[in-house]
Coordinates of N, CA, C and O in Angstrom, one line a residue:
X23 N 87.9 79.1 128.0 CA 87.2 79.5 126.8 C 87.8 80.8 126.3 O 88.1 81.7 127.0
X24 N 88.0 80.9 125.0 CA 88.6 82.0 124.3 C 87.5 82.9 123.8 O 86.5 82.5 123.2
X25 N 87.7 84.2 123.9 CA 86.8 85.2 123.4 C 87.5 85.9 122.3 O 88.6 86.5 122.5
X26 N 87.0 85.9 121.1 CA 87.5 86.6 120.0 C 86.9 88.0 119.9 O 85.7 88.1 119.9
X27 N 87.7 89.0 119.7 CA 87.2 90.4 119.5 C 87.2 90.7 118.0 O 88.2 90.6 117.3
X28 N 86.0 91.1 117.6 CA 85.9 91.5 116.2 C 85.3 92.9 116.1 O 84.2 93.1 116.5
X29 N 86.1 93.9 115.7 CA 85.7 95.2 115.6 C 84.6 95.4 114.6 O 84.5 94.7 113.6
X30 N 83.7 96.3 114.8 CA 82.6 96.6 113.9 C 83.0 97.3 112.7 O 82.2 97.4 111.7
X31 N 84.1 98.0 112.7 CA 84.5 98.8 111.6 C 85.0 97.9 110.5 O 85.9 97.1 110.6
X32 N 84.4 98.1 109.3 CA 84.8 97.3 108.1 C 85.9 98.0 107.4 O 85.9 99.3 107.4
X33 N 86.8 97.3 106.7 CA 87.8 97.9 106.0 C 87.3 98.3 104.6 O 86.7 97.5 103.9
X34 N 87.5 99.5 104.2 CA 87.0 100.0 102.9 C 87.8 99.4 101.8 O 89.1 99.6 101.8
X35 N 87.3 98.7 100.9 CA 88.0 98.1 99.8 C 88.7 99.1 98.9 O 89.7 98.8 98.3
X36 N 88.1 100.3 98.7 CA 88.7 101.3 97.9 C 90.0 101.8 98.5 O 91.0 102.0 97.8
X37 N 90.0 102.0 99.8 CA 91.2 102.4 100.5 C 92.3 101.4 100.4 O 93.5 101.8 100.2
X38 N 91.9 100.1 100.5 CA 92.9 99.1 100.4 C 93.5 99.1 99.0 O 94.7 98.9 98.8
X39 N 92.6 99.2 98.0 CA 93.1 99.3 96.6 C 94.0 100.4 96.3 O 95.0 100.3 95.6
X40 N 93.7 101.6 96.9 CA 94.6 102.8 96.7 C 95.9 102.6 97.3 O 96.9 102.9 96.8
X41 N 95.9 102.0 98.5 CA 97.2 101.8 99.2 C 98.0 100.8 98.5 O 99.2 100.9 98.3
X42 N 97.4 99.7 98.0 CA 98.1 98.7 97.2 C 98.7 99.3 95.9 O 99.8 99.0 95.6
X43 N 97.9 100.1 95.3 CA 98.4 100.8 94.0 C 99.6 101.7 94.3 O 100.6 101.7 93.6
X44 N 99.5 102.4 95.4 CA 100.6 103.3 95.8 C 101.9 102.5 96.1 O 103.0 102.9 95.7
X45 N 101.7 101.4 96.8 CA 102.9 100.6 97.2 C 103.5 100.0 95.9 O 104.7 100.0 95.8
X46 N 102.7 99.5 95.0 CA 103.2 99.0 93.7 C 103.9 100.1 92.9 O 105.0 99.8 92.4
X47 N 103.4 101.2 92.9 CA 104.1 102.3 92.1 C 105.4 102.7 92.8 O 106.4 102.9 92.1
X48 N 105.4 102.8 94.1 CA 106.7 103.1 94.8 C 107.7 102.0 94.6 O 108.9 102.3 94.4
X49 N 107.3 100.8 94.6 CA 108.2 99.6 94.4 C 108.7 99.7 93.0 O 109.9 99.4 92.8
X50 N 107.9 100.0 92.0 CA 108.4 100.1 90.6 C 109.4 101.2 90.4 O 110.4 101.1 89.7
X51 N 109.1 102.4 91.1 CA 110.0 103.5 91.1 C 111.4 103.1 91.7 O 112.4 103.4 91.2
X52 N 111.3 102.4 92.8 CA 112.6 102.0 93.5 C 113.3 101.0 92.6 O 114.6 101.1 92.5
X53 N 112.6 100.1 92.0 CA 113.3 99.2 91.1 C 113.9 99.9 89.9 O 115.1 99.6 89.5
X54 N 113.3 100.9 89.4 CA 113.8 101.7 88.3 C 115.1 102.4 88.7 O 116.1 102.4 88.0
X55 N 115.0 103.0 89.9 CA 116.1 103.8 90.3 C 117.3 102.9 90.6 O 118.5 103.3 90.3
X56 N 117.1 101.8 91.2 CA 118.2 100.9 91.5 C 118.7 100.1 90.3 O 119.9 100.0 90.1
X57 N 117.8 99.7 89.4 CA 118.2 98.8 88.3 C 118.5 99.5 87.0 O 119.4 99.0 86.3
X58 N 117.9 100.6 86.7 CA 118.0 101.1 85.3 C 118.4 102.5 85.2 O 118.8 102.9 84.1
X59 N 118.3 103.3 86.2 CA 118.7 104.7 86.1 C 120.2 104.8 86.1 O 120.9 104.3 86.9
X60 N 120.7 105.4 85.0 CA 122.1 105.6 84.9 C 122.4 107.1 85.0 O 123.3 107.6 84.2
X61 N 121.8 107.8 85.9 CA 122.1 109.2 86.1 C 121.1 110.1 85.3 O 121.2 111.3 85.3
X62 N 120.1 109.5 84.7 CA 119.1 110.2 83.9 C 118.2 111.1 84.8 O 117.8 112.2 84.4
X63 N 117.8 110.6 86.0 CA 116.9 111.3 86.8 C 117.6 112.3 87.7 O 117.2 113.4 87.9
X64 N 118.8 111.9 88.2 CA 119.5 112.7 89.2 C 120.1 114.0 88.5 O 120.6 113.9 87.4
X65 N 120.0 115.1 89.1 CA 120.5 116.3 88.6 C 122.0 116.5 88.8 O 122.6 117.3 88.2
X66 N 122.6 115.6 89.6 CA 124.0 115.7 89.9 C 124.8 114.7 89.1 O 125.8 114.2 89.6
X67 N 124.4 114.4 87.9 CA 125.1 113.5 87.0 C 125.0 112.0 87.5 O 123.9 111.5 87.5
X68 N 126.1 111.4 87.8 CA 126.1 110.0 88.1 C 125.9 109.7 89.6 O 126.2 108.6 90.1
X69 N 125.4 110.7 90.4 CA 125.3 110.5 91.8 C 124.4 109.3 92.1 O 124.7 108.4 93.0
X70 N 123.2 109.2 91.5 CA 122.3 108.1 91.7 C 122.9 106.8 91.3 O 122.7 105.8 92.0
X71 N 123.6 106.8 90.2 CA 124.3 105.6 89.7 C 125.3 105.1 90.8 O 125.3 103.9 91.1
X72 N 126.1 106.0 91.3 CA 127.1 105.6 92.3 C 126.4 105.2 93.6 O 126.9 104.3 94.3
X73 N 125.3 105.8 94.0 CA 124.6 105.5 95.2 C 124.0 104.1 95.1 O 124.1 103.4 96.1
X74 N 123.5 103.7 94.0 CA 122.8 102.4 93.8 C 123.7 101.4 93.2 O 123.3 100.3 92.9
X75 N 125.0 101.6 93.1 CA 125.9 100.7 92.4 C 126.0 99.3 93.0 O 125.8 98.3 92.3
X76 N 126.1 99.3 94.3 CA 126.2 98.0 95.0 C 124.9 97.2 94.9 O 124.8 96.0 94.9
X77 N 123.8 98.0 95.0 CA 122.5 97.4 94.9 C 122.3 96.7 93.5 O 121.6 95.6 93.4
X78 N 122.8 97.3 92.5 CA 122.7 96.7 91.1 C 123.4 95.3 91.1 O 122.9 94.3 90.6
X79 N 124.6 95.3 91.7 CA 125.4 94.1 91.7 C 124.7 93.0 92.6 O 124.7 91.8 92.2
X80 N 124.2 93.5 93.7 CA 123.5 92.5 94.6 C 122.3 91.9 93.9 O 122.0 90.7 94.1
X81 N 121.6 92.7 93.1 CA 120.4 92.1 92.3 C 120.8 91.4 91.0 O 119.9 90.8 90.4
X82 N 122.1 91.4 90.7 CA 122.5 90.8 89.5 C 122.3 91.6 88.2 O 122.3 91.0 87.1
X83 N 122.0 92.9 88.3 CA 121.8 93.7 87.2 C 123.1 94.3 86.7 O 123.9 94.7 87.5
X84 N 123.4 94.3 85.4 CA 124.6 94.8 84.9 C 124.6 96.4 84.9 O 123.5 97.0 84.8
X85 N 125.7 97.0 85.2 CA 125.7 98.4 85.2 C 127.0 99.0 84.6 O 127.3 100.2 84.7
X86 N 127.8 98.2 84.0 CA 129.0 98.7 83.4 C 129.0 98.4 81.9 O 128.4 97.5 81.4

């Protein structure tokens, strides 16, 4: 016979929504940095572009 353990603590839906929103925003920021930033955010010129160069080609995004 299997005994299932069910904790009494319920997950707060507000906390789940906030975590989901934070994950989506971070994912959008990462996509922008990899796909579309051409050195506009980085203070060192084209450092971000060169850092993410191979990632752009891997995702099929043009960068030249």
